[in-house]
Coordinates of C-alpha atoms in Angstrom, one line a residue:
Chain A
M1379 CA 44.7 6.0 81.4
I1380 CA 43.3 2.5 82.4
E1381 CA 41.1 2.4 79.3
L1382 CA 44.3 3.0 76.9
T1383 CA 46.1 0.2 78.9
C1384 CA 43.0 -1.8 78.0
G1385 CA 43.2 -1.2 74.6
I1386 CA 46.8 -1.9 74.4
L1387 CA 46.6 -5.1 76.2
V1388 CA 43.5 -6.4 73.9
S1389 CA 45.5 -5.3 70.6
I1390 CA 48.4 -7.3 71.9
G1391 CA 46.3 -10.3 72.6
M1392 CA 44.5 -10.1 69.1
Y1393 CA 48.2 -9.8 67.4
L1394 CA 49.7 -12.6 68.8
I1395 CA 46.2 -15.0 68.7
L1396 CA 46.7 -13.8 64.6
E1397 CA 50.4 -14.7 64.5
N1398 CA 51.1 -18.4 62.9
N1399 CA 52.7 -19.9 66.0
F1400 CA 51.1 -22.0 69.0
I1401 CA 53.3 -21.0 71.5
R1402 CA 52.4 -17.4 70.5
K1403 CA 48.7 -17.7 70.0
V1404 CA 48.1 -19.5 73.8
F1405 CA 50.2 -16.1 74.9
G1406 CA 47.8 -14.1 73.0
I1407 CA 44.9 -16.0 74.8
V1408 CA 46.5 -15.4 78.2
V1409 CA 46.9 -11.6 77.4
L1410 CA 43.6 -11.0 76.0
S1411 CA 41.9 -12.9 79.0
T1412 CA 43.7 -10.8 81.1
A1413 CA 42.9 -7.6 79.5
I1414 CA 39.3 -8.5 79.6
N1415 CA 39.3 -9.1 83.4
I1416 CA 40.8 -5.7 83.8
V1417 CA 37.8 -4.2 81.4
I1418 CA 35.2 -5.8 83.9
L1419 CA 37.0 -4.0 86.5
A1420 CA 37.1 -0.5 84.8
C1421 CA 33.5 -1.1 83.7
G1422 CA 32.4 -2.2 86.8
R1423 CA 31.1 0.8 88.5
L1424 CA 33.1 0.6 91.8
N1425 CA 32.7 4.1 93.1
H1426 CA 32.8 3.5 96.5
A1427 CA 35.6 1.9 98.9
T1428 CA 33.8 0.6 102.1
P1429 CA 33.9 -3.0 102.3
A1430 CA 30.7 -4.9 101.2
F1431 CA 29.4 -5.8 104.8
I1432 CA 26.3 -4.3 106.1
S1433 CA 26.9 -2.7 109.2
S1434 CA 24.3 -1.2 111.8
S1435 CA 25.0 2.2 111.1
S1436 CA 24.6 2.5 107.3
V1437 CA 24.0 0.5 104.5
N1438 CA 24.9 3.2 102.0
G1439 CA 28.4 3.9 100.5
F1440 CA 29.9 0.2 100.1
A1441 CA 31.9 -1.3 97.3
N1442 CA 29.9 -2.8 94.3
P1443 CA 30.7 -6.8 94.9
L1444 CA 29.8 -7.8 91.7
P1445 CA 33.0 -7.2 89.7
Q1446 CA 35.1 -9.3 92.0
A1447 CA 32.5 -12.2 91.6
L1448 CA 32.6 -11.8 87.4
I1449 CA 36.5 -11.6 87.5
L1450 CA 36.7 -14.5 89.6
T1451 CA 34.6 -16.7 87.4
A1452 CA 36.2 -15.4 84.5
I1453 CA 40.0 -16.6 85.6
V1454 CA 38.8 -19.6 86.5
I1455 CA 36.9 -20.4 83.3
G1456 CA 39.9 -19.0 81.2
F1457 CA 42.3 -21.2 83.0
G1458 CA 40.4 -24.1 82.8
L1459 CA 40.5 -23.4 78.8
L1460 CA 43.9 -22.7 78.8
A1461 CA 45.1 -25.8 80.3
F1462 CA 42.8 -27.6 77.8
L1463 CA 44.5 -25.7 74.9
C1464 CA 47.9 -26.7 76.2
A1465 CA 47.0 -30.2 76.3
V1466 CA 45.8 -30.2 72.5
I1467 CA 49.0 -28.5 71.9
K1468 CA 51.0 -31.0 74.0
A1469 CA 49.2 -33.9 71.8
L1470 CA 49.9 -31.9 68.3
M1471 CA 53.5 -31.8 69.5
A1472 CA 53.7 -35.5 69.6
D1473 CA 52.1 -35.7 66.7
H1474 CA 55.0 -34.8 64.6
S1475 CA 53.4 -34.9 61.3
I1476 CA 52.3 -31.4 61.4
F1477 CA 55.4 -29.8 62.0
K1478 CA 57.1 -32.0 58.8
Q1479 CA 54.5 -30.3 56.4
K1480 CA 55.1 -27.2 57.8
S1481 CA 58.9 -26.9 57.7
Chain B
M1250 CA 8.0 -25.1 97.2
N1251 CA 5.3 -25.9 94.9
I1252 CA 5.7 -28.8 92.1
M1253 CA 7.3 -26.7 89.5
Q1254 CA 9.9 -25.5 91.7
L1255 CA 10.5 -29.1 92.5
L1256 CA 10.7 -30.1 88.9
I1257 CA 12.8 -27.7 87.5
S1258 CA 15.2 -27.9 90.4
F1259 CA 15.3 -31.9 89.6
L1260 CA 15.8 -30.8 86.0
F1261 CA 19.1 -29.3 86.7
A1262 CA 20.1 -31.7 89.5
L1263 CA 19.8 -34.6 86.9
P1264 CA 22.5 -34.0 84.5
I1265 CA 25.0 -33.1 87.3
F1266 CA 24.0 -36.5 89.1
A1267 CA 24.4 -38.1 85.9
T1268 CA 28.0 -36.7 85.2
A1269 CA 29.1 -37.4 88.6
V1270 CA 28.1 -41.1 88.5
Y1271 CA 29.9 -41.6 85.2
L1272 CA 32.6 -39.9 86.7
L1273 CA 33.1 -41.7 89.7
F1274 CA 31.2 -45.1 90.1
I1275 CA 31.1 -46.7 86.5
K1276 CA 33.9 -48.5 85.0
N1277 CA 34.8 -48.4 81.3
N1278 CA 33.8 -52.1 81.0
Q1279 CA 30.7 -52.5 82.7
M1280 CA 28.8 -51.5 79.2
I1281 CA 25.5 -52.7 80.5
V1282 CA 25.4 -51.2 83.5
V1283 CA 26.2 -48.0 81.4
K1284 CA 23.4 -48.8 79.3
L1285 CA 20.8 -49.3 81.5
T1286 CA 21.7 -45.9 83.6
Q1287 CA 21.8 -44.1 80.5
L1288 CA 18.5 -45.2 79.5
I1289 CA 16.7 -44.6 82.8
F1290 CA 18.4 -41.3 82.9
S1291 CA 17.5 -39.8 79.3
L1292 CA 13.9 -41.4 79.9
L1293 CA 13.7 -39.1 83.4
L1294 CA 14.8 -36.0 81.2
L1295 CA 12.2 -36.4 78.9
T1296 CA 9.4 -37.5 81.6
L1297 CA 10.7 -34.0 83.9
S1298 CA 10.4 -31.9 80.7
V1299 CA 7.1 -33.2 79.2
M1300 CA 5.7 -32.8 82.7
I1301 CA 7.3 -28.9 82.8
F1302 CA 5.9 -28.7 79.2
F1303 CA 2.3 -29.6 80.4
K1304 CA 2.1 -28.3 83.7
H1305 CA 3.2 -24.6 83.5
N1306 CA 0.4 -22.3 81.9
N1307 CA 2.0 -19.1 82.4
N1308 CA 5.6 -18.0 82.4
I1309 CA 7.4 -18.9 85.5
I1310 CA 10.4 -16.9 86.7
I1311 CA 12.8 -18.6 89.3
H1312 CA 15.2 -16.2 91.4
V1313 CA 18.0 -18.4 92.1
A1314 CA 18.4 -18.5 96.2
S1315 CA 15.6 -15.8 96.6
W1316 CA 17.8 -12.8 95.7
H1317 CA 15.5 -11.1 93.2
A1318 CA 16.3 -9.5 89.8
P1319 CA 19.1 -6.9 89.8
F1320 CA 20.8 -8.7 92.2
G1321 CA 20.7 -12.4 91.7
I1322 CA 20.1 -14.6 88.9
S1323 CA 16.7 -15.1 87.1
L1324 CA 15.7 -18.6 85.4
V1325 CA 12.9 -18.3 83.0
F1326 CA 10.6 -20.9 81.9
D1327 CA 8.2 -19.7 79.2
H1328 CA 6.7 -21.4 76.0
L1329 CA 9.7 -21.0 74.1
T1330 CA 12.2 -22.8 76.6
T1331 CA 9.8 -25.5 77.8
L1332 CA 8.8 -26.6 74.1
M1333 CA 12.4 -26.5 73.0
L1334 CA 13.3 -28.5 76.3
V1335 CA 10.9 -31.5 75.2
I1336 CA 12.1 -31.2 71.7
F1337 CA 15.4 -31.3 72.4
S1338 CA 15.2 -34.4 75.1
L1339 CA 13.2 -36.2 72.7
V1340 CA 16.3 -35.9 70.3
I1341 CA 18.4 -36.8 73.3
V1342 CA 16.8 -40.0 74.1
C1343 CA 17.1 -41.2 70.4
I1344 CA 20.9 -40.0 70.5
N1345 CA 21.6 -42.0 73.2
I1346 CA 19.8 -45.3 72.1
F1347 CA 21.7 -44.6 68.6
S1348 CA 24.9 -44.2 71.3
F1349 CA 24.8 -48.2 72.4
Q1350 CA 25.8 -49.5 69.0
D1351 CA 28.5 -46.7 68.1
P1352 CA 31.8 -48.8 67.6
D1353 CA 33.7 -45.5 68.1
L1354 CA 32.3 -45.5 71.8
Q1355 CA 33.2 -49.1 73.1
I1356 CA 36.5 -48.1 74.8
Q1357 CA 35.9 -44.7 76.6
S1358 CA 32.1 -44.9 77.3
N1359 CA 32.2 -43.1 80.4
T1360 CA 33.9 -40.4 79.2
F1361 CA 31.6 -39.6 76.6
Y1362 CA 28.9 -39.7 79.0
C1363 CA 30.5 -37.6 81.2
G1364 CA 30.4 -35.1 78.4
F1365 CA 27.1 -36.1 77.0
W1366 CA 25.2 -34.7 80.4
L1367 CA 27.3 -32.0 80.9
L1368 CA 26.2 -30.8 77.4
I1369 CA 22.9 -31.4 78.6
L1370 CA 23.3 -29.1 81.9
G1371 CA 24.7 -26.2 79.3
M1372 CA 22.1 -26.5 77.1
I1373 CA 19.1 -26.3 80.2
G1374 CA 21.1 -23.7 81.6
A1375 CA 21.6 -21.4 78.5
L1376 CA 17.9 -21.8 77.2
T1377 CA 16.5 -21.3 80.7
T1378 CA 18.7 -18.2 82.3
Y1379 CA 17.8 -14.4 82.1
D1380 CA 21.3 -13.0 83.0
V1381 CA 23.9 -12.3 80.3
F1382 CA 27.0 -13.4 82.3
N1383 CA 25.3 -16.6 83.4
L1384 CA 24.9 -16.9 79.7
Y1385 CA 28.6 -16.7 79.4
V1386 CA 29.1 -19.3 82.0
W1387 CA 26.6 -22.0 80.4
S1388 CA 27.8 -21.7 77.0
E1389 CA 31.6 -22.1 78.7
V1390 CA 30.0 -25.5 80.0
M1391 CA 29.1 -26.3 76.6
L1392 CA 32.2 -25.8 75.0
V1393 CA 34.0 -27.7 77.6
S1394 CA 31.7 -30.9 77.0
A1395 CA 32.2 -30.2 73.5
F1396 CA 35.9 -30.8 74.0
I1397 CA 35.2 -33.8 75.7
L1398 CA 33.0 -35.1 72.8
L1399 CA 35.2 -34.1 70.2
S1400 CA 38.2 -35.6 71.5
N1401 CA 36.9 -38.7 72.7
S1402 CA 37.3 -40.6 69.5
Q1403 CA 39.2 -43.0 67.5
L1404 CA 39.8 -40.8 64.5
H1405 CA 43.4 -38.5 64.4
N1406 CA 41.6 -35.4 64.9
T1407 CA 44.1 -33.6 67.2
F1408 CA 44.3 -30.8 64.9
K1409 CA 40.5 -30.1 64.2
V1410 CA 40.2 -30.1 68.1
Y1411 CA 42.6 -27.5 68.1
H1412 CA 40.8 -25.4 65.3
Y1413 CA 38.0 -25.9 67.2
A1414 CA 39.2 -24.9 70.5
M1415 CA 40.9 -22.0 69.1
F1416 CA 37.8 -20.2 67.2
N1417 CA 35.6 -21.0 70.1
I1418 CA 37.8 -19.7 72.9
V1419 CA 38.7 -16.3 70.9
G1420 CA 34.7 -16.2 70.5
T1421 CA 33.7 -16.5 74.0
L1422 CA 36.5 -14.0 75.0
L1423 CA 34.9 -11.5 72.5
M1424 CA 31.6 -11.9 74.3
L1425 CA 32.9 -11.4 77.7
L1426 CA 34.3 -8.5 76.6
A1427 CA 30.9 -7.2 75.3
I1428 CA 29.4 -8.4 78.2
A1429 CA 32.0 -6.4 80.6
F1430 CA 31.0 -3.3 78.3
I1431 CA 27.2 -4.0 78.6
Y1432 CA 27.4 -3.8 82.4
G1433 CA 29.4 -0.7 81.9
I1434 CA 26.7 0.9 80.1
T1435 CA 23.6 -0.2 81.6
G1436 CA 24.8 -1.3 85.3
S1437 CA 22.7 -4.7 85.1
L1438 CA 22.9 -8.0 83.8
N1439 CA 19.8 -9.2 83.7
Y1440 CA 18.2 -9.1 80.2
M1441 CA 15.1 -7.5 81.4
K1442 CA 16.6 -4.7 83.1
I1443 CA 18.9 -4.3 80.1
A1444 CA 15.9 -4.1 77.7
E1445 CA 14.4 -1.5 80.3
F1446 CA 17.5 0.6 80.5
L1447 CA 17.6 0.3 76.5
R1448 CA 14.0 1.4 76.1
H1449 CA 14.6 4.6 78.4
H1450 CA 17.9 5.3 77.4
Q1451 CA 19.8 6.1 73.9
S1452 CA 23.5 5.3 74.3
S1453 CA 25.8 5.6 71.3
L1454 CA 27.7 3.2 73.3
M1455 CA 25.3 0.5 73.0
T1456 CA 25.7 -0.5 69.2
P1457 CA 29.5 -1.6 69.2
A1458 CA 28.8 -3.0 72.5
L1459 CA 26.1 -5.1 71.2
L1460 CA 27.5 -5.7 67.9
L1461 CA 30.9 -7.2 69.7
L1462 CA 28.4 -9.5 71.5
L1463 CA 26.7 -10.7 68.2
L1464 CA 30.1 -11.1 67.0
G1465 CA 31.3 -13.6 70.0
L1466 CA 27.8 -15.5 69.2
G1467 CA 28.6 -15.6 65.6
V1468 CA 31.6 -17.1 66.0
K1469 CA 30.3 -19.6 68.7
G1470 CA 27.1 -20.1 66.4
G1471 CA 28.9 -20.8 62.8
L1472 CA 27.6 -17.8 61.2
F1473 CA 29.1 -16.3 58.1
P1474 CA 32.7 -15.0 58.0
F1475 CA 33.6 -17.6 61.0
Y1476 CA 31.7 -21.1 60.1
F1477 CA 34.9 -22.7 58.9
W1478 CA 35.6 -24.4 62.1
L1479 CA 32.1 -26.3 62.0
P1480 CA 32.5 -28.4 59.2
N1481 CA 36.3 -29.1 60.3
A1482 CA 35.0 -30.6 63.4
Y1483 CA 31.7 -32.5 63.3
P1484 CA 32.8 -34.9 60.8
N1485 CA 35.9 -35.6 62.2
T1486 CA 34.8 -37.4 65.2
S1487 CA 32.4 -40.1 66.5
S1488 CA 29.2 -40.1 65.1
S1489 CA 27.2 -39.9 68.2
S1490 CA 29.5 -37.0 69.1
A1491 CA 28.6 -35.3 66.1
M1492 CA 24.9 -35.4 66.4
L1493 CA 25.0 -34.4 69.7
L1494 CA 26.9 -31.3 68.9
A1495 CA 25.0 -30.5 65.7
S1496 CA 21.5 -30.6 67.5
L1497 CA 22.3 -28.8 70.6
I1498 CA 25.3 -26.2 70.4
T1499 CA 24.6 -23.9 67.4
K1500 CA 20.8 -24.4 68.0
V1501 CA 20.8 -23.1 71.6
I1502 CA 22.9 -20.4 70.4
M1503 CA 20.5 -19.5 67.7
L1504 CA 17.2 -19.5 70.3
V1505 CA 19.8 -17.3 72.5
L1506 CA 19.7 -15.0 69.7
L1507 CA 16.0 -15.4 69.0
R1508 CA 15.3 -14.1 72.5
L1509 CA 18.0 -11.2 72.6
A1510 CA 16.9 -10.1 69.3
W1511 CA 13.1 -9.5 70.7
L1512 CA 14.2 -8.3 74.0
W1513 CA 16.8 -5.7 73.2
S1514 CA 15.4 -3.0 71.0
P1515 CA 18.6 -2.0 69.5
L1516 CA 18.9 -5.2 67.5
H1517 CA 15.8 -4.2 65.7
T1518 CA 17.5 -1.1 64.6
S1519 CA 17.6 -1.3 60.5
F1520 CA 21.7 -1.3 60.5
I1521 CA 21.8 -4.4 62.6
E1522 CA 18.9 -5.7 60.6
Y1523 CA 20.4 -5.1 57.0
L1524 CA 23.8 -6.6 58.3
F1525 CA 22.5 -9.7 59.5
I1526 CA 20.2 -10.6 56.6
F1527 CA 23.4 -10.2 54.3
I1528 CA 25.1 -12.5 56.9
A1529 CA 22.4 -14.9 56.9
S1530 CA 22.2 -14.7 53.2
C1531 CA 26.2 -15.6 53.3
T1532 CA 25.7 -18.2 55.6
M1533 CA 23.1 -20.3 53.5
F1534 CA 24.8 -19.7 50.3
F1535 CA 28.4 -20.2 51.3
G1536 CA 27.6 -23.2 53.3
V1537 CA 25.3 -25.0 50.7
M1538 CA 28.5 -24.2 48.3
G1539 CA 30.9 -25.9 50.7
A1540 CA 28.3 -28.8 50.6
A1541 CA 28.1 -29.1 46.6
N1542 CA 31.9 -29.5 47.0
H1543 CA 32.4 -32.3 49.0
F1544 CA 32.1 -36.1 48.4
R1545 CA 32.1 -37.2 51.9
I1546 CA 28.0 -37.9 53.1
R1547 CA 29.2 -36.4 56.6
D1548 CA 31.2 -33.7 55.2
I1549 CA 28.3 -32.4 53.1
L1550 CA 25.7 -32.6 56.1
S1551 CA 28.3 -30.2 58.2
F1552 CA 28.1 -27.7 55.4
H1553 CA 24.1 -28.2 55.6
I1554 CA 24.1 -27.5 58.9
V1555 CA 25.7 -24.1 58.5
S1556 CA 23.3 -23.3 55.7
Q1557 CA 20.4 -24.2 57.8
L1558 CA 21.7 -22.0 60.5
G1559 CA 21.7 -19.1 57.9
Y1560 CA 17.7 -19.7 57.3
I1561 CA 17.5 -19.5 61.0
V1562 CA 19.2 -16.0 61.2
L1563 CA 17.2 -14.7 58.5
A1564 CA 13.9 -15.5 60.2
I1565 CA 15.4 -13.8 63.5
F1566 CA 16.3 -10.9 62.2
I1567 CA 13.3 -10.0 60.3
P1568 CA 10.8 -8.2 62.9
T1569 CA 7.0 -9.9 62.2
S1570 CA 5.6 -12.3 64.4
L1571 CA 5.2 -14.8 61.0
A1572 CA 9.0 -14.8 60.8
I1573 CA 9.2 -16.0 65.0
I1574 CA 6.8 -19.1 63.9
A1575 CA 8.9 -19.4 60.9
A1576 CA 12.4 -19.5 62.9
V1577 CA 11.1 -21.7 65.6
Y1578 CA 9.4 -24.0 63.4
F1579 CA 12.3 -24.5 61.1
L1580 CA 14.7 -24.9 64.1
I1581 CA 12.4 -27.7 65.4
H1582 CA 12.3 -29.5 61.8
N1583 CA 15.9 -29.1 61.4
V1584 CA 16.8 -30.5 64.9
F1585 CA 14.8 -33.7 64.1
V1586 CA 15.6 -34.0 60.4
K1587 CA 19.5 -33.3 60.4
T1588 CA 20.2 -35.9 63.4
N1589 CA 18.2 -38.4 61.7
L1590 CA 20.7 -37.9 58.4
L1591 CA 23.6 -38.1 60.8
M1592 CA 22.2 -41.4 62.1
V1593 CA 21.8 -42.7 58.6
A1594 CA 25.4 -41.3 57.9
G1595 CA 26.3 -43.5 61.0
I1596 CA 25.0 -46.3 60.2
I1597 CA 26.6 -46.4 56.7
E1598 CA 30.1 -45.9 58.1
K1599 CA 29.7 -48.5 60.4
Q1600 CA 28.5 -50.9 57.6
C1601 CA 30.9 -49.6 55.0
D1602 CA 33.8 -48.0 57.0
S1603 CA 33.8 -44.9 54.7
T1604 CA 31.3 -42.6 53.8
N1605 CA 33.3 -41.6 50.7
L1606 CA 30.4 -41.4 47.7
N1607 CA 33.4 -42.3 45.3
K1608 CA 33.5 -45.8 47.3
I1609 CA 30.3 -46.6 48.6
G1610 CA 27.2 -47.7 46.5
Q1611 CA 24.7 -49.8 46.1
L1612 CA 23.1 -49.2 49.4
L1613 CA 19.2 -49.3 48.0
K1614 CA 20.0 -53.0 47.3
S1615 CA 21.8 -53.5 50.5
S1616 CA 19.3 -52.3 52.9
P1617 CA 16.2 -50.9 51.3
L1618 CA 14.8 -49.8 54.7
L1619 CA 17.9 -47.2 55.5
A1620 CA 17.5 -45.9 52.0
S1621 CA 13.9 -45.2 52.6
I1622 CA 14.7 -43.4 56.0
F1623 CA 17.5 -41.3 54.3
F1624 CA 15.1 -40.7 51.1
I1625 CA 12.2 -38.9 53.5
A1626 CA 14.5 -37.2 55.7
A1627 CA 16.7 -35.6 52.8
M1628 CA 13.8 -34.8 50.7
S1629 CA 12.4 -33.0 54.0
L1630 CA 15.5 -31.3 54.3
A1631 CA 15.4 -30.1 50.6
G1632 CA 12.2 -28.9 51.6
L1633 CA 9.5 -30.9 49.1
P1634 CA 6.0 -30.1 49.6
P1635 CA 4.2 -32.8 51.9
L1636 CA 7.2 -33.1 54.4
S1637 CA 8.1 -30.4 57.5
G1638 CA 11.1 -28.6 55.8
F1639 CA 8.6 -27.4 53.0
W1640 CA 6.6 -25.8 55.4
G1641 CA 9.6 -24.3 57.2
K1642 CA 11.3 -23.1 54.0
L1643 CA 7.7 -21.5 53.0
L1644 CA 7.2 -19.6 56.5
I1645 CA 10.4 -18.1 56.0
L1646 CA 10.2 -17.1 52.2
K1647 CA 6.5 -15.5 53.3
A1648 CA 8.0 -13.8 56.0
A1649 CA 10.5 -12.3 54.0
L1650 CA 8.5 -11.4 51.3
T1651 CA 5.9 -9.7 53.5
S1652 CA 8.9 -7.5 55.1
H1653 CA 10.4 -6.6 51.6
V1654 CA 13.5 -8.9 52.0
Y1655 CA 13.5 -9.8 48.5
I1656 CA 17.3 -10.4 48.1
G1657 CA 17.5 -12.8 51.2
A1658 CA 14.0 -14.6 49.7
C1659 CA 15.9 -15.2 46.5
I1660 CA 18.7 -16.3 47.9
A1661 CA 16.9 -19.0 50.2
I1662 CA 15.2 -20.2 47.2
I1663 CA 18.5 -20.5 45.1
V1664 CA 20.0 -22.5 48.4
S1665 CA 16.8 -24.7 48.7
L1666 CA 18.0 -25.7 45.1
F1667 CA 21.5 -26.6 45.5
T1668 CA 20.4 -28.4 48.8
L1669 CA 18.2 -30.9 46.8
Y1670 CA 21.1 -31.0 44.2
S1671 CA 23.3 -32.2 47.4
M1672 CA 20.5 -34.3 48.4
I1673 CA 20.3 -36.2 44.8
K1674 CA 24.1 -36.3 44.7
I1675 CA 24.3 -38.6 47.9
W1676 CA 21.5 -40.5 46.8
R1677 CA 23.0 -40.9 43.1
F1678 CA 26.2 -41.9 44.4
G1679 CA 25.6 -43.6 47.7
F1680 CA 22.4 -45.7 47.2
C1681 CA 22.1 -46.1 43.2
Q1682 CA 25.4 -46.5 42.0
N1683 CA 26.5 -49.5 40.0
Q1684 CA 28.2 -52.4 41.3
Q1685 CA 31.1 -52.0 38.5
T1686 CA 32.1 -48.7 39.9
T1687 CA 32.1 -48.9 43.5
K1688 CA 35.2 -49.8 45.3
I1689 CA 33.5 -51.6 48.7
T1690 CA 30.8 -53.8 47.9
T1691 CA 28.4 -54.2 51.0
P1692 CA 26.2 -57.4 51.6
K1693 CA 22.7 -57.2 52.4
F1694 CA 22.2 -55.8 55.8
T1695 CA 18.9 -55.4 57.8
L1696 CA 19.0 -52.2 60.5
T1697 CA 19.5 -53.7 64.1
A1698 CA 16.6 -53.2 66.8
T1699 CA 18.8 -50.1 68.2
Q1700 CA 19.1 -48.4 65.3
L1701 CA 15.4 -48.9 64.4
I1702 CA 14.2 -47.6 67.6
A1703 CA 16.9 -44.4 67.3
T1704 CA 15.8 -43.7 63.9
L1705 CA 12.2 -44.2 63.4
P1706 CA 10.8 -41.6 66.3
L1707 CA 13.2 -39.0 64.4
L1708 CA 11.1 -40.0 61.2
I1709 CA 7.9 -40.2 62.4
I1710 CA 7.9 -36.8 64.3
P1711 CA 8.6 -34.5 61.2
L1712 CA 6.7 -36.4 59.3
A1713 CA 3.7 -35.6 61.5
L1714 CA 5.0 -31.9 61.8
G1715 CA 4.8 -31.6 57.8
L1716 CA 1.3 -33.7 57.3
Y1717 CA -0.4 -32.2 60.3
P1718 CA 1.4 -28.9 61.6
D1719 CA -1.5 -27.5 63.6
I1720 CA -0.1 -29.6 66.4
I1721 CA 2.6 -27.1 67.3
L1722 CA 0.9 -23.9 66.3
P1723 CA -0.8 -23.2 69.1
T1724 CA 2.4 -23.5 71.3
L1725 CA 4.1 -21.5 68.4
K1726 CA 1.6 -18.6 68.5
S1727 CA 2.1 -18.4 72.4
I1728 CA 5.9 -18.2 71.8
T1729 CA 5.2 -15.2 69.5
V1730 CA 2.9 -13.5 71.9
D1731 CA 5.4 -13.9 74.5
L1732 CA 8.4 -12.5 72.5
N1733 CA 6.6 -9.5 71.4
R1734 CA 5.4 -8.6 74.6
G1735 CA 9.4 -8.4 75.6
L1736 CA 8.2 -10.8 78.3
G1737 CA 5.3 -10.3 80.8
S1738 CA 3.8 -11.6 83.8

């Protein structure tokens, strides 16, 4: 089920990126990066549910902490890139000449 | 902590420290302070990388925070990394000196230098890391600094920056998707652990994941179907930024590709090899055709960047030791010569306010010294015999012919011819055109001391490499030994 969700989200994201519209492209990147975060979680070998603290009794069976770290990094980087992209599009909007050519 | 670890930590600390200094302490109008600190920082970087190059005798693996391979991130300093660090820091010192007289940078110089050092940090990280996710993070660092460098210009290039941002963000997202798949299949992010898994397991899922990773790297590295952002963005920014981006980002991606192609055995299956030889041939051919079609010097040079990337990719995906030597030699030659040509274009732009070949002319009479620098660099790029470009192309052709890649070799020869044509076009129109036909008349000018100090090392080093290639041959041979082993010791 989760695989299907990821596939649908990635294709929605790609479709929106390929549209000829600034705002849709931004939404496409948001959807695509979210979908990729879900893919990391789904591929992440999260087989156990115990928190990743080593207790004195056993060190087996705790959850893999790596996917969370990867997703956290990916979210932060993705958000930074998104902020830059919005700033560029705002600068483009201020520069009317491009929109005059289009319409 | 021994001396090597100390040097390596300084190597990472220096760019971070420099970025912080320019962000926090230095105001825009303090040009003398900026120049002085820049000079000190870049010479420090050069000293550090030269020391690392001469001190290390076998491969050094650093486990960050003492977490070993499956858990932590490892940084590897082998012959390839240390050699390329020296080459890149040499070029960085020259670009740095050149940037002191760049008229585009007089207003926002400290923002430019923030991007400058962030890019260097990303370069060092991406070259040394042995962890796929860490590679993604470092390539993001390079991407963000490229945004800073591109948008820090007085040209109206917002739309070009938007193109660049769109292509590269999608490229990195594809790369991240591929990394998620690779982690899911192999259960590891470390290059060597993944290589070990690939040697012992056959997984049909691995080929699509690797192709996706190569697609991401191809978009970011400017390969065939996705190279349009490169000649769009690089000519439309300040010339110092263009030099820095052209000499670092795509070259680092090529080096990563070289390392992965030799480490991960499925990348040398015949399907991926044929695909990439096709992509390399198309990159070479369409790049040089784009160059033939343009009339601004910086546009022509940017298309040539694409075309030269094709040569490097062709050499990377030929599975012989000779091809490794060819790829690394050609890359080194290309970093020096291309930066030198872009510097000449920058000087022309400063003197004539334009690099359009229809408007400028007579530069041979205005400045014979500039003309001779351009001539040597351009003939080296085209690959005329005694110069470094000739040996690079000869090695690639020999590697291609011994591995029976005849079509690639043919296209490489044709592309060489067209490169010569472009260079002659710049020479004919820019330097020898008559007074009557030019729109802009340039008075006689001499190169300033800053310009000479910046360009001459970039002229002398490739000349030395061309006339006496034996100086780097031992290092290149140890690189092939390293890569052939997959990585030992």
